[in-house]
mmCIF file of C-alpha atoms in Angstrom:
data_model
loop_
_atom_site.group_PDB
_atom_site.id
_atom_site.type_symbol
_atom_site.label_atom_id
_atom_site.label_comp_id
_atom_site.label_asym_id
_atom_site.label_seq_id
_atom_site.Cartn_x
_atom_site.Cartn_y
_atom_site.Cartn_z
ATOM 1 C CA MET N 1 17.144 0.806 3.977
ATOM 2 C CA ILE N 2 18.462 0.621 0.444
ATOM 3 C CA VAL N 3 15.730 -1.086 -1.563
ATOM 4 C CA THR N 4 16.257 -2.216 -5.138
ATOM 5 C CA ILE N 5 13.263 -3.137 -7.240
ATOM 6 C CA ALA N 6 13.782 -5.277 -10.326
ATOM 7 C CA GLY N 7 11.125 -4.468 -12.881
ATOM 8 C CA ALA N 8 9.579 -1.071 -13.663
ATOM 9 C CA GLY N 9 5.906 -1.907 -14.145
ATOM 10 C CA ASN N 10 2.789 -1.060 -12.143
ATOM 11 C CA MET N 11 3.780 -3.109 -9.119
ATOM 12 C CA ALA N 12 7.223 -1.472 -9.043
ATOM 13 C CA ARG N 13 5.456 1.860 -9.069
ATOM 14 C CA GLY N 14 3.200 0.852 -6.187
ATOM 15 C CA ILE N 15 5.899 -0.669 -3.997
ATOM 16 C CA GLY N 16 8.314 2.085 -5.002
ATOM 17 C CA THR N 17 5.838 4.739 -3.893
ATOM 18 C CA ARG N 18 5.425 3.130 -0.491
ATOM 19 C CA THR N 19 9.171 2.603 -0.109
ATOM 20 C CA LEU N 20 9.794 6.287 -0.705
ATOM 21 C CA VAL N 21 6.965 7.348 1.588
ATOM 22 C CA GLY N 22 8.673 5.222 4.226
ATOM 23 C CA GLY N 23 11.846 7.296 3.821
ATOM 24 C CA HIS N 24 14.029 4.636 2.212
ATOM 25 C CA SER N 25 16.493 4.863 -0.664
ATOM 26 C CA LEU N 26 15.045 3.373 -3.806
ATOM 27 C CA ARG N 27 16.894 1.948 -6.762
ATOM 28 C CA LEU N 28 15.070 0.866 -9.876
ATOM 29 C CA TYR N 29 16.403 -1.726 -12.268
ATOM 30 C CA ASP N 30 14.875 -2.831 -15.558
ATOM 31 C CA ARG N 31 16.535 -4.723 -18.388
ATOM 32 C CA THR N 32 15.207 -1.885 -20.546
ATOM 33 C CA ARG N 33 17.034 0.908 -18.768
ATOM 34 C CA GLY N 34 14.751 3.596 -20.177
ATOM 35 C CA LYS N 35 11.781 2.143 -18.274
ATOM 36 C CA ALA N 36 13.663 2.390 -14.993
ATOM 37 C CA ASP N 37 14.688 5.949 -15.885
ATOM 38 C CA ASP N 38 11.078 6.896 -16.610
ATOM 39 C CA LEU N 39 9.727 5.388 -13.403
ATOM 40 C CA ALA N 40 12.462 7.093 -11.364
ATOM 41 C CA THR N 41 11.447 10.423 -12.898
ATOM 42 C CA THR N 42 7.765 9.772 -12.206
ATOM 43 C CA LEU N 43 8.331 8.780 -8.575
ATOM 44 C CA SER N 44 10.665 11.707 -7.921
ATOM 45 C CA GLN N 45 7.876 14.000 -9.077
ATOM 46 C CA GLU N 46 5.130 12.244 -7.126
ATOM 47 C CA VAL N 47 6.801 11.774 -3.754
ATOM 48 C CA SER N 48 8.332 14.856 -2.177
ATOM 49 C CA GLY N 49 11.930 14.378 -1.091
ATOM 50 C CA ALA N 50 12.148 11.094 -2.980
ATOM 51 C CA ASP N 51 15.555 9.409 -2.960
ATOM 52 C CA VAL N 52 15.272 7.373 -6.149
ATOM 53 C CA VAL N 53 17.608 6.500 -9.005
ATOM 54 C CA SER N 54 17.716 4.020 -11.833
ATOM 55 C CA VAL N 55 20.565 1.550 -11.695
ATOM 56 C CA ASP N 56 22.167 -1.321 -13.537
ATOM 57 C CA GLU N 57 22.129 -4.795 -12.095
ATOM 58 C CA GLY N 58 25.384 -4.317 -10.234
ATOM 59 C CA ALA N 59 23.432 -2.218 -7.721
ATOM 60 C CA VAL N 60 21.929 -5.360 -6.256
ATOM 61 C CA ALA N 61 25.195 -6.123 -4.468
ATOM 62 C CA ASP N 62 24.918 -3.511 -1.699
ATOM 63 C CA SER N 63 21.129 -3.359 -1.384
ATOM 64 C CA ASP N 64 19.433 -4.284 1.883
ATOM 65 C CA VAL N 65 16.301 -5.578 0.199
ATOM 66 C CA VAL N 66 15.804 -6.696 -3.396
ATOM 67 C CA VAL N 67 12.224 -6.836 -4.634
ATOM 68 C CA LEU N 68 11.570 -9.005 -7.687
ATOM 69 C CA ALA N 69 8.647 -7.101 -9.217
ATOM 70 C CA LEU N 70 8.543 -9.354 -12.234
ATOM 71 C CA PRO N 71 6.004 -11.841 -13.526
ATOM 72 C CA TYR N 72 6.571 -15.519 -12.915
ATOM 73 C CA PRO N 73 8.616 -17.338 -14.200
ATOM 74 C CA ALA N 74 10.702 -14.296 -15.296
ATOM 75 C CA GLY N 75 11.427 -13.486 -11.649
ATOM 76 C CA ARG N 76 12.645 -16.997 -11.024
ATOM 77 C CA ASP N 77 14.924 -16.839 -14.056
ATOM 78 C CA VAL N 78 16.402 -13.514 -12.950
ATOM 79 C CA ALA N 79 16.917 -14.935 -9.449
ATOM 80 C CA ALA N 80 18.839 -17.834 -10.967
ATOM 81 C CA VAL N 81 21.083 -15.536 -13.019
ATOM 82 C CA TRP N 82 21.667 -13.240 -10.032
ATOM 83 C CA ALA N 83 22.033 -16.072 -7.518
ATOM 84 C CA GLY N 84 25.576 -15.109 -6.577
ATOM 85 C CA ALA N 85 24.763 -11.458 -5.916
ATOM 86 C CA LEU N 86 21.572 -12.383 -4.057
ATOM 87 C CA ALA N 87 23.291 -14.753 -1.626
ATOM 88 C CA GLY N 88 22.627 -13.497 1.894
ATOM 89 C CA LYS N 89 20.250 -10.781 0.673
ATOM 90 C CA VAL N 90 16.645 -10.294 1.645
ATOM 91 C CA VAL N 91 14.787 -11.033 -1.593
ATOM 92 C CA VAL N 92 11.073 -10.306 -1.847
ATOM 93 C CA ASP N 93 8.954 -12.339 -4.252
ATOM 94 C CA ILE N 94 5.678 -10.592 -5.045
ATOM 95 C CA SER N 95 4.585 -12.768 -7.947
ATOM 96 C CA ASN N 96 1.313 -14.520 -8.713
ATOM 97 C CA PRO N 97 1.980 -17.458 -10.993
ATOM 98 C CA VAL N 98 -1.459 -17.410 -12.600
ATOM 99 C CA ASP N 99 -2.096 -19.194 -15.883
ATOM 100 C CA PHE N 100 -3.462 -16.142 -17.675
ATOM 101 C CA SER N 101 -4.412 -18.185 -20.737
ATOM 102 C CA THR N 102 -7.143 -20.005 -18.786
ATOM 103 C CA PHE N 103 -7.463 -17.953 -15.564
ATOM 104 C CA ASP N 104 -8.405 -21.268 -13.993
ATOM 105 C CA SER N 105 -5.196 -22.471 -12.358
ATOM 106 C CA LEU N 106 -1.645 -21.602 -11.427
ATOM 107 C CA VAL N 107 1.395 -22.407 -13.562
ATOM 108 C CA VAL N 108 3.229 -23.907 -10.573
ATOM 109 C CA GLU N 109 2.349 -27.447 -9.565
ATOM 110 C CA PRO N 110 0.027 -28.062 -6.600
ATOM 111 C CA GLY N 111 2.144 -28.540 -3.500
ATOM 112 C CA THR N 112 4.663 -25.810 -4.284
ATOM 113 C CA SER N 113 4.687 -22.061 -4.957
ATOM 114 C CA ALA N 114 6.461 -19.449 -7.023
ATOM 115 C CA ALA N 115 8.234 -18.290 -3.857
ATOM 116 C CA GLU N 116 9.613 -21.759 -3.167
ATOM 117 C CA GLN N 117 10.719 -22.113 -6.784
ATOM 118 C CA ILE N 118 12.527 -18.775 -6.584
ATOM 119 C CA ALA N 119 14.196 -19.830 -3.337
ATOM 120 C CA ALA N 120 15.352 -22.997 -5.075
ATOM 121 C CA ALA N 121 16.705 -20.985 -8.016
ATOM 122 C CA ALA N 122 18.791 -18.727 -5.732
ATOM 123 C CA PRO N 123 19.693 -21.004 -2.819
ATOM 124 C CA GLY N 124 21.615 -18.411 -0.795
ATOM 125 C CA ALA N 125 18.913 -15.767 -0.969
ATOM 126 C CA ARG N 126 16.724 -15.096 2.064
ATOM 127 C CA VAL N 127 13.438 -15.214 0.190
ATOM 128 C CA VAL N 128 10.327 -13.602 1.646
ATOM 129 C CA LYS N 129 6.889 -13.660 0.057
ATOM 130 C CA ALA N 130 5.119 -10.313 0.376
ATOM 131 C CA PHE N 131 2.955 -7.865 -1.586
ATOM 132 C CA ASN N 132 1.386 -10.572 -3.737
ATOM 133 C CA THR N 133 -2.149 -9.818 -2.511
ATOM 134 C CA THR N 134 -1.897 -6.057 -3.012
ATOM 135 C CA PHE N 135 -2.772 -4.575 -6.380
ATOM 136 C CA ALA N 136 -0.776 -1.638 -7.714
ATOM 137 C CA GLY N 137 -3.475 1.014 -7.342
ATOM 138 C CA PRO N 138 -4.154 0.449 -3.625
ATOM 139 C CA LEU N 139 -0.380 0.335 -3.047
ATOM 140 C CA VAL N 140 0.027 3.811 -4.506
ATOM 141 C CA ALA N 141 -2.883 5.002 -2.348
ATOM 142 C CA GLY N 142 -1.587 3.094 0.695
ATOM 143 C CA GLU N 143 -5.061 2.212 1.871
ATOM 144 C CA VAL N 144 -8.359 0.700 0.865
ATOM 145 C CA ALA N 145 -11.787 1.363 2.349
ATOM 146 C CA GLY N 146 -10.147 3.698 4.848
ATOM 147 C CA ARG N 147 -7.847 1.027 6.239
ATOM 148 C CA PRO N 148 -4.093 0.518 5.797
ATOM 149 C CA LEU N 149 -3.437 -2.283 3.321
ATOM 150 C CA ASP N 150 -2.690 -5.694 4.771
ATOM 151 C CA VAL N 151 0.603 -7.121 3.490
ATOM 152 C CA PHE N 152 0.938 -10.856 4.102
ATOM 153 C CA VAL N 153 4.526 -11.896 4.777
ATOM 154 C CA ALA N 154 5.809 -15.490 4.645
ATOM 155 C CA GLY N 155 9.349 -16.795 4.888
ATOM 156 C CA ASP N 156 11.740 -19.207 6.540
ATOM 157 C CA ASP N 157 14.253 -16.561 7.733
ATOM 158 C CA ASP N 158 12.822 -14.677 10.701
ATOM 159 C CA ALA N 159 15.289 -11.780 10.476
ATOM 160 C CA ALA N 160 14.497 -11.355 6.783
ATOM 161 C CA LYS N 161 10.781 -11.323 7.571
ATOM 162 C CA ARG N 162 11.375 -8.692 10.230
ATOM 163 C CA SER N 163 13.209 -6.491 7.722
ATOM 164 C CA VAL N 164 10.376 -6.776 5.255
ATOM 165 C CA SER N 165 7.808 -6.168 7.976
ATOM 166 C CA GLU N 166 9.680 -3.013 9.014
ATOM 167 C CA LEU N 167 9.693 -1.835 5.421
ATOM 168 C CA VAL N 168 5.939 -2.480 5.254
ATOM 169 C CA SER N 169 5.226 -0.707 8.547
ATOM 170 C CA SER N 170 7.356 2.312 7.662
ATOM 171 C CA ALA N 171 5.331 2.602 4.463
ATOM 172 C CA GLY N 172 2.116 2.930 6.461
ATOM 173 C CA LEU N 173 0.879 -0.579 5.714
ATOM 174 C CA ARG N 174 0.124 -3.501 8.050
ATOM 175 C CA PRO N 175 2.458 -6.509 7.884
ATOM 176 C CA LEU N 176 0.962 -9.880 8.795
ATOM 177 C CA ASP N 177 3.487 -12.672 9.392
ATOM 178 C CA VAL N 178 1.703 -15.822 8.299
ATOM 179 C CA GLY N 179 4.524 -18.288 8.809
ATOM 180 C CA PRO N 180 7.029 -20.214 6.703
ATOM 181 C CA LEU N 181 7.731 -19.697 3.020
ATOM 182 C CA ARG N 182 5.488 -22.619 2.079
ATOM 183 C CA ARG N 183 2.484 -20.567 3.150
ATOM 184 C CA ALA N 184 3.117 -18.761 -0.151
ATOM 185 C CA ARG N 185 1.111 -21.644 -1.631
ATOM 186 C CA GLU N 186 -2.039 -20.398 0.054
ATOM 187 C CA LEU N 187 -1.218 -16.711 -0.539
ATOM 188 C CA GLU N 188 -0.712 -17.327 -4.246
ATOM 189 C CA GLY N 189 -3.778 -19.550 -4.444
ATOM 190 C CA PHE N 190 -6.091 -17.032 -2.839
ATOM 191 C CA GLN N 191 -4.814 -14.088 -4.851
ATOM 192 C CA PHE N 192 -5.396 -16.129 -7.985
ATOM 193 C CA LEU N 193 -9.030 -16.508 -6.849
ATOM 194 C CA HIS N 194 -9.167 -12.773 -6.079
ATOM 195 C CA MET N 195 -7.821 -11.898 -9.531
ATOM 196 C CA ALA N 196 -10.059 -14.393 -11.323
ATOM 197 C CA SER N 197 -13.123 -12.965 -9.524
ATOM 198 C CA GLN N 198 -12.567 -9.292 -10.370
ATOM 199 C CA GLU N 199 -15.073 -9.163 -13.216
ATOM 200 C CA ARG N 200 -17.685 -11.411 -11.574
ATOM 201 C CA LEU N 201 -17.633 -9.319 -8.401
ATOM 202 C CA GLY N 202 -17.705 -6.008 -10.258
ATOM 203 C CA LEU N 203 -14.332 -4.989 -8.907
ATOM 204 C CA ASN N 204 -11.759 -3.024 -10.850
ATOM 205 C CA TRP N 205 -8.362 -4.227 -9.633
ATOM 206 C CA SER N 206 -8.617 -1.781 -6.770
ATOM 207 C CA SER N 207 -9.815 -4.235 -4.111
ATOM 208 C CA ALA N 208 -7.668 -5.720 -1.365
ATOM 209 C CA LEU N 209 -7.569 -8.837 0.730
ATOM 210 C CA ALA N 210 -7.779 -8.140 4.461
ATOM 211 C CA ILE N 211 -7.970 -9.937 7.769
ATOM 212 C CA LEU N 212 -10.397 -7.863 9.812
ATOM 213 C CA PRO N 213 -9.711 -8.154 13.524
ATOM 214 C CA MET A 1 -36.463 -21.278 3.014
ATOM 215 C CA ILE A 2 -36.355 -24.436 5.063
ATOM 216 C CA VAL A 3 -32.752 -24.848 6.129
ATOM 217 C CA THR A 4 -31.486 -27.997 7.797
ATOM 218 C CA ILE A 5 -28.128 -27.952 9.525
ATOM 219 C CA ALA A 6 -26.372 -31.251 10.204
ATOM 220 C CA GLY A 7 -24.215 -30.886 13.292
ATOM 221 C CA ALA A 8 -24.912 -28.908 16.448
ATOM 222 C CA GLY A 9 -21.561 -27.334 17.258
ATOM 223 C CA ASN A 10 -20.286 -23.760 17.212
ATOM 224 C CA MET A 11 -20.596 -23.352 13.464
ATOM 225 C CA ALA A 12 -24.163 -24.658 13.535
ATOM 226 C CA ARG A 13 -24.888 -22.064 16.185
ATOM 227 C CA GLY A 14 -23.365 -19.284 14.084
ATOM 228 C CA ILE A 15 -25.029 -20.220 10.812
ATOM 229 C CA GLY A 16 -28.246 -21.086 12.645
ATOM 230 C CA THR A 17 -28.338 -17.651 14.245
ATOM 231 C CA ARG A 18 -27.965 -15.911 10.886
ATOM 232 C CA THR A 19 -30.530 -18.213 9.250
ATOM 233 C CA LEU A 20 -33.082 -17.299 11.893
ATOM 234 C CA VAL A 21 -32.254 -13.592 11.719
ATOM 235 C CA GLY A 22 -32.931 -13.905 7.992
ATOM 236 C CA GLY A 23 -36.446 -15.157 8.764
ATOM 237 C CA HIS A 24 -36.008 -18.748 7.593
ATOM 238 C CA SER A 25 -37.210 -22.013 9.117
ATOM 239 C CA LEU A 26 -34.367 -23.845 10.798
ATOM 240 C CA ARG A 27 -34.063 -27.538 11.489
ATOM 241 C CA LEU A 28 -31.219 -28.931 13.512
ATOM 242 C CA TYR A 29 -29.965 -32.466 13.163
ATOM 243 C CA ASP A 30 -27.265 -34.161 15.210
ATOM 244 C CA ARG A 31 -26.568 -37.854 15.547
ATOM 245 C CA THR A 32 -26.743 -37.162 19.307
ATOM 246 C CA ARG A 33 -30.292 -35.871 19.339
ATOM 247 C CA GLY A 34 -29.857 -34.136 22.677
ATOM 248 C CA LYS A 35 -27.285 -31.757 21.220
ATOM 249 C CA ALA A 36 -29.704 -30.666 18.509
ATOM 250 C CA ASP A 37 -32.403 -30.251 21.171
ATOM 251 C CA ASP A 38 -30.112 -28.088 23.277
ATOM 252 C CA LEU A 39 -29.050 -25.874 20.391
ATOM 253 C CA ALA A 40 -32.673 -25.443 19.296
ATOM 254 C CA THR A 41 -33.531 -24.296 22.807
ATOM 255 C CA THR A 42 -30.606 -21.892 22.908
ATOM 256 C CA LEU A 43 -31.392 -20.347 19.518
ATOM 257 C CA SER A 44 -35.093 -20.018 20.297
ATOM 258 C CA GLN A 45 -34.113 -18.004 23.370
ATOM 259 C CA GLU A 46 -31.532 -15.870 21.592
ATOM 260 C CA VAL A 47 -33.394 -14.924 18.407
ATOM 261 C CA SER A 48 -36.847 -13.449 18.870
ATOM 262 C CA GLY A 49 -39.514 -15.157 16.819
ATOM 263 C CA ALA A 50 -37.156 -18.016 15.987
ATOM 264 C CA ASP A 51 -38.672 -20.849 13.963
ATOM 265 C CA VAL A 52 -36.353 -23.666 15.005
ATOM 266 C CA VAL A 53 -36.773 -27.341 15.831
ATOM 267 C CA SER A 54 -34.565 -30.368 16.222
ATOM 268 C CA VAL A 55 -35.207 -33.136 13.751
ATOM 269 C CA ASP A 56 -34.173 -36.635 12.768
ATOM 270 C CA GLU A 57 -32.392 -37.272 9.501
ATOM 271 C CA GLY A 58 -35.614 -37.834 7.608
ATOM 272 C CA ALA A 59 -36.129 -34.061 7.693
ATOM 273 C CA VAL A 60 -33.475 -33.632 5.028
ATOM 274 C CA ALA A 61 -35.926 -34.812 2.378
ATOM 275 C CA ASP A 62 -38.062 -31.663 2.152
ATOM 276 C CA SER A 63 -35.415 -29.083 3.053
ATOM 277 C CA ASP A 64 -34.477 -26.350 0.601
ATOM 278 C CA VAL A 65 -30.909 -26.109 1.815
ATOM 279 C CA VAL A 66 -28.879 -28.654 3.797
ATOM 280 C CA VAL A 67 -25.798 -27.324 5.564
ATOM 281 C CA LEU A 68 -23.157 -29.868 6.517
ATOM 282 C CA ALA A 69 -21.745 -28.209 9.634
ATOM 283 C CA LEU A 70 -19.463 -31.130 10.363
ATOM 284 C CA PRO A 71 -15.698 -31.544 10.371
ATOM 285 C CA TYR A 72 -14.039 -33.173 7.412
ATOM 286 C CA PRO A 73 -14.115 -36.082 6.588
ATOM 287 C CA ALA A 74 -17.209 -36.688 8.769
ATOM 288 C CA GLY A 75 -19.243 -34.403 6.501
ATOM 289 C CA ARG A 76 -18.154 -36.345 3.450
ATOM 290 C CA ASP A 77 -19.143 -39.622 5.093
ATOM 291 C CA VAL A 78 -22.576 -38.289 6.048
ATOM 292 C CA ALA A 79 -23.034 -37.003 2.497
ATOM 293 C CA ALA A 80 -22.276 -40.478 1.183
ATOM 294 C CA VAL A 81 -24.799 -42.124 3.530
ATOM 295 C CA TRP A 82 -27.430 -39.496 2.709
ATOM 296 C CA ALA A 83 -26.658 -39.400 -1.011
ATOM 297 C CA GLY A 84 -30.138 -40.520 -2.008
ATOM 298 C CA ALA A 85 -31.947 -37.922 0.089
ATOM 299 C CA LEU A 86 -29.499 -35.186 -0.969
ATOM 300 C CA ALA A 87 -30.003 -35.758 -4.702
ATOM 301 C CA GLY A 88 -31.225 -32.503 -6.223
ATOM 302 C CA LYS A 89 -30.774 -30.598 -2.949
ATOM 303 C CA VAL A 90 -28.660 -27.537 -2.350
ATOM 304 C CA VAL A 91 -25.950 -28.840 -0.021
ATOM 305 C CA VAL A 92 -23.562 -26.410 1.650
ATOM 306 C CA ASP A 93 -20.100 -27.581 2.627
ATOM 307 C CA ILE A 94 -18.513 -25.287 5.208
ATOM 308 C CA SER A 95 -15.583 -27.483 6.178
ATOM 309 C CA ASN A 96 -11.881 -26.786 6.476
ATOM 310 C CA PRO A 97 -9.958 -30.026 6.033
ATOM 311 C CA VAL A 98 -7.007 -28.934 8.141
ATOM 312 C CA ASP A 99 -4.544 -31.475 9.504
ATOM 313 C CA PHE A 100 -4.904 -30.391 13.114
ATOM 314 C CA SER A 101 -2.125 -32.729 14.248
ATOM 315 C CA THR A 102 0.498 -30.639 12.418
ATOM 316 C CA PHE A 103 -1.401 -27.427 11.537
ATOM 317 C CA ASP A 104 0.901 -27.346 8.521
ATOM 318 C CA SER A 105 -1.201 -28.791 5.713
ATOM 319 C CA LEU A 106 -4.623 -29.980 4.640
ATOM 320 C CA VAL A 107 -5.808 -33.582 4.829
ATOM 321 C CA VAL A 108 -7.059 -33.458 1.224
ATOM 322 C CA GLU A 109 -4.514 -33.891 -1.552
ATOM 323 C CA PRO A 110 -3.217 -30.842 -3.434
ATOM 324 C CA GLY A 111 -5.336 -30.348 -6.521
ATOM 325 C CA THR A 112 -8.670 -31.144 -4.883
ATOM 326 C CA SER A 113 -10.795 -29.881 -1.989
ATOM 327 C CA ALA A 114 -13.164 -31.105 0.687
ATOM 328 C CA ALA A 115 -16.031 -29.608 -1.300
ATOM 329 C CA GLU A 116 -15.134 -31.598 -4.407
ATOM 330 C CA GLN A 117 -14.746 -34.767 -2.354
ATOM 331 C CA ILE A 118 -18.190 -34.224 -0.834
ATOM 332 C CA ALA A 119 -19.660 -33.625 -4.278
ATOM 333 C CA ALA A 120 -18.114 -36.916 -5.406
ATOM 334 C CA ALA A 121 -19.564 -38.707 -2.367
ATOM 335 C CA ALA A 122 -23.114 -37.479 -3.123
ATOM 336 C CA PRO A 123 -23.168 -37.182 -6.908
ATOM 337 C CA GLY A 124 -26.747 -35.890 -7.202
ATOM 338 C CA ALA A 125 -26.308 -33.124 -4.629
ATOM 339 C CA ARG A 126 -25.900 -29.509 -5.780
ATOM 340 C CA VAL A 127 -22.882 -28.777 -3.615
ATOM 341 C CA VAL A 128 -21.937 -25.188 -2.767
ATOM 342 C CA LYS A 129 -18.912 -24.140 -0.738
ATOM 343 C CA ALA A 130 -19.740 -21.324 1.670
ATOM 344 C CA PHE A 131 -19.100 -20.139 5.231
ATOM 345 C CA ASN A 132 -15.685 -21.812 5.450
ATOM 346 C CA THR A 133 -13.850 -18.506 6.017
ATOM 347 C CA THR A 134 -16.205 -17.272 8.741
ATOM 348 C CA PHE A 135 -15.553 -18.232 12.344
ATOM 349 C CA ALA A 136 -18.477 -18.967 14.643
ATOM 350 C CA GLY A 137 -18.189 -15.862 16.821
ATOM 351 C CA PRO A 138 -18.344 -13.321 13.989
ATOM 352 C CA LEU A 139 -21.242 -15.297 12.484
ATOM 353 C CA VAL A 140 -23.270 -14.900 15.663
ATOM 354 C CA ALA A 141 -22.423 -11.172 15.678
ATOM 355 C CA GLY A 142 -23.050 -10.878 11.928
ATOM 356 C CA GLU A 143 -20.245 -8.391 11.443
ATOM 357 C CA VAL A 144 -16.598 -7.718 12.077
ATOM 358 C CA ALA A 145 -14.843 -4.351 12.386
ATOM 359 C CA GLY A 146 -18.174 -2.682 11.683
ATOM 360 C CA ARG A 147 -18.625 -4.415 8.320
ATOM 361 C CA PRO A 148 -20.982 -7.224 7.294
ATOM 362 C CA LEU A 149 -19.092 -10.505 7.079
ATOM 363 C CA ASP A 150 -17.948 -11.594 3.642
ATOM 364 C CA VAL A 151 -19.176 -15.082 2.734
ATOM 365 C CA PHE A 152 -17.303 -16.605 -0.198
ATOM 366 C CA VAL A 153 -19.520 -18.838 -2.333
ATOM 367 C CA ALA A 154 -18.249 -21.349 -4.906
ATOM 368 C CA GLY A 155 -20.134 -23.967 -6.888
ATOM 369 C CA ASP A 156 -20.887 -25.464 -10.260
ATOM 370 C CA ASP A 157 -24.696 -25.014 -10.093
ATOM 371 C CA ASP A 158 -25.597 -21.356 -10.604
ATOM 372 C CA ALA A 159 -29.135 -21.686 -9.245
ATOM 373 C CA ALA A 160 -27.817 -23.402 -6.125
ATOM 374 C CA LYS A 161 -25.277 -20.600 -5.653
ATOM 375 C CA ARG A 162 -28.036 -18.040 -6.026
ATOM 376 C CA SER A 163 -30.087 -19.774 -3.310
ATOM 377 C CA VAL A 164 -27.120 -19.765 -0.944
ATOM 378 C CA SER A 165 -26.336 -16.146 -1.814
ATOM 379 C CA GLU A 166 -29.947 -15.192 -1.024
ATOM 380 C CA LEU A 167 -29.690 -16.984 2.301
ATOM 381 C CA VAL A 168 -26.461 -15.088 3.023
ATOM 382 C CA SER A 169 -27.906 -11.718 2.011
ATOM 383 C CA SER A 170 -31.093 -12.207 4.011
ATOM 384 C CA ALA A 171 -28.909 -12.911 7.034
ATOM 385 C CA GLY A 172 -27.262 -9.493 6.697
ATOM 386 C CA LEU A 173 -23.994 -10.829 5.297
ATOM 387 C CA ARG A 174 -22.278 -10.182 1.956
ATOM 388 C CA PRO A 175 -22.120 -13.102 -0.505
ATOM 389 C CA LEU A 176 -19.201 -13.132 -2.929
ATOM 390 C CA ASP A 177 -19.521 -15.579 -5.833
ATOM 391 C CA VAL A 178 -15.973 -16.631 -6.610
ATOM 392 C CA GLY A 179 -16.701 -19.167 -9.330
ATOM 393 C CA PRO A 180 -16.815 -22.933 -9.754
ATOM 394 C CA LEU A 181 -16.656 -25.508 -6.986
ATOM 395 C CA ARG A 182 -12.938 -26.079 -7.589
ATOM 396 C CA ARG A 183 -12.275 -22.602 -6.213
ATOM 397 C CA ALA A 184 -12.940 -24.298 -2.861
ATOM 398 C CA ARG A 185 -9.293 -25.341 -3.115
ATOM 399 C CA GLU A 186 -8.173 -21.761 -2.666
ATOM 400 C CA LEU A 187 -10.869 -20.964 -0.084
ATOM 401 C CA GLU A 188 -9.861 -23.950 2.030
ATOM 402 C CA GLY A 189 -6.175 -23.208 1.557
ATOM 403 C CA PHE A 190 -6.437 -19.617 2.666
ATOM 404 C CA GLN A 191 -8.636 -20.344 5.645
ATOM 405 C CA PHE A 192 -6.101 -22.951 6.730
ATOM 406 C CA LEU A 193 -3.481 -20.164 6.662
ATOM 407 C CA HIS A 194 -5.873 -17.886 8.561
ATOM 408 C CA MET A 195 -6.464 -20.530 11.224
ATOM 409 C CA ALA A 196 -2.798 -21.466 11.503
ATOM 410 C CA SER A 197 -1.868 -17.781 11.978
ATOM 411 C CA GLN A 198 -4.296 -16.974 14.797
ATOM 412 C CA GLU A 199 -1.740 -17.219 17.588
ATOM 413 C CA ARG A 200 1.127 -15.595 15.669
ATOM 414 C CA LEU A 201 -1.060 -12.621 14.737
ATOM 415 C CA GLY A 202 -2.512 -12.253 18.224
ATOM 416 C CA LEU A 203 -6.015 -12.992 17.012
ATOM 417 C CA ASN A 204 -8.611 -14.912 18.955
ATOM 418 C CA TRP A 205 -10.744 -16.764 16.391
ATOM 419 C CA SER A 206 -12.824 -13.641 16.006
ATOM 420 C CA SER A 207 -11.138 -12.318 12.852
ATOM 421 C CA ALA A 208 -12.568 -12.528 9.355
ATOM 422 C CA LEU A 209 -11.316 -12.650 5.816
ATOM 423 C CA ALA A 210 -12.593 -9.802 3.654
ATOM 424 C CA ILE A 211 -12.245 -8.378 0.192
ATOM 425 C CA LEU A 212 -12.257 -4.628 0.734
ATOM 426 C CA PRO A 213 -13.590 -2.764 -2.300
#
């Protein structure tokens, strides 16, 4: 697959690493081009045989999957601007719309989710929620506590979910299809709890949510 | 500790098993006394040295911990009737207020939780949310995938949370304090997702939610 990641932060690095390990072509976009350049250089050094380049936003048009690795609501705003180019595309929302000023609630209203707001902002996009419960460090490692990371996948377009699940599987992680896009409400809610509990539980942003079978 | 469980179903059996394994005194209450009798007999046969009896509702008064192992809103209604006896007590709400007719939402409004509604129904009770993400089977076993079960604990009374966490630890499980009682919103939301995904994920109500470190 051709995977374009918008954003060049820690999550882009984590998902980018796994995308390359899975043998896919990776394109990195950031509104500050130099950040995308730097991350492309880093990933090409860290993953042998990496097929990675930095791109401008026009590269979205022929991508198979576009990952919005941006905080909320920035990701929603980018989705709105790119709505035309994203029509028909598989678009992955990874965001956690946490109110970081209080760490006590989300910035989306109860009864909706960042993923649903992004889908509303880019109505033709085939939006899939994924990777919101995986921190960047475990993504780079690909595992936690000796187990492949669980990646919860929610969406209303079954073919789009299958594409994302294939991307996840090829990267050595375990996709878990948890239903329609509105299940993003519960995924975002629980990851907020997970993030807000890091200090209390003595974790260090290296923990991961799992469903143990 | 003296632990009284209200309800004599599968969850009472699971939590009752762990309570007895932890060396505590267990009292079982059910409005159909025969069910409490039967479960007491079963548990006394299954756990060696079990200190377990069936009781009437008066036994709540000198219990250290009262577990409402009842579906929602039945647990809330019992809490309201028992409000006087529960004042000052550690009361554990384990419920998942799922709309089982649709399996697509909760029966509590967004922005609240069963735990908060129970706390409102019995204002003097020291309500703690716990055991809502653990299915009955794994509770009886005490572990899943070779790991002690994670028990997420939320509440506004720190001493009450410590008592519940001690109960959990003594039972061989891992308590995770995730903050104030309103975090029950996210615990209930995610367990709803977990329950609603059982068939899709090929699980059999024997899976468990975990935070892997």
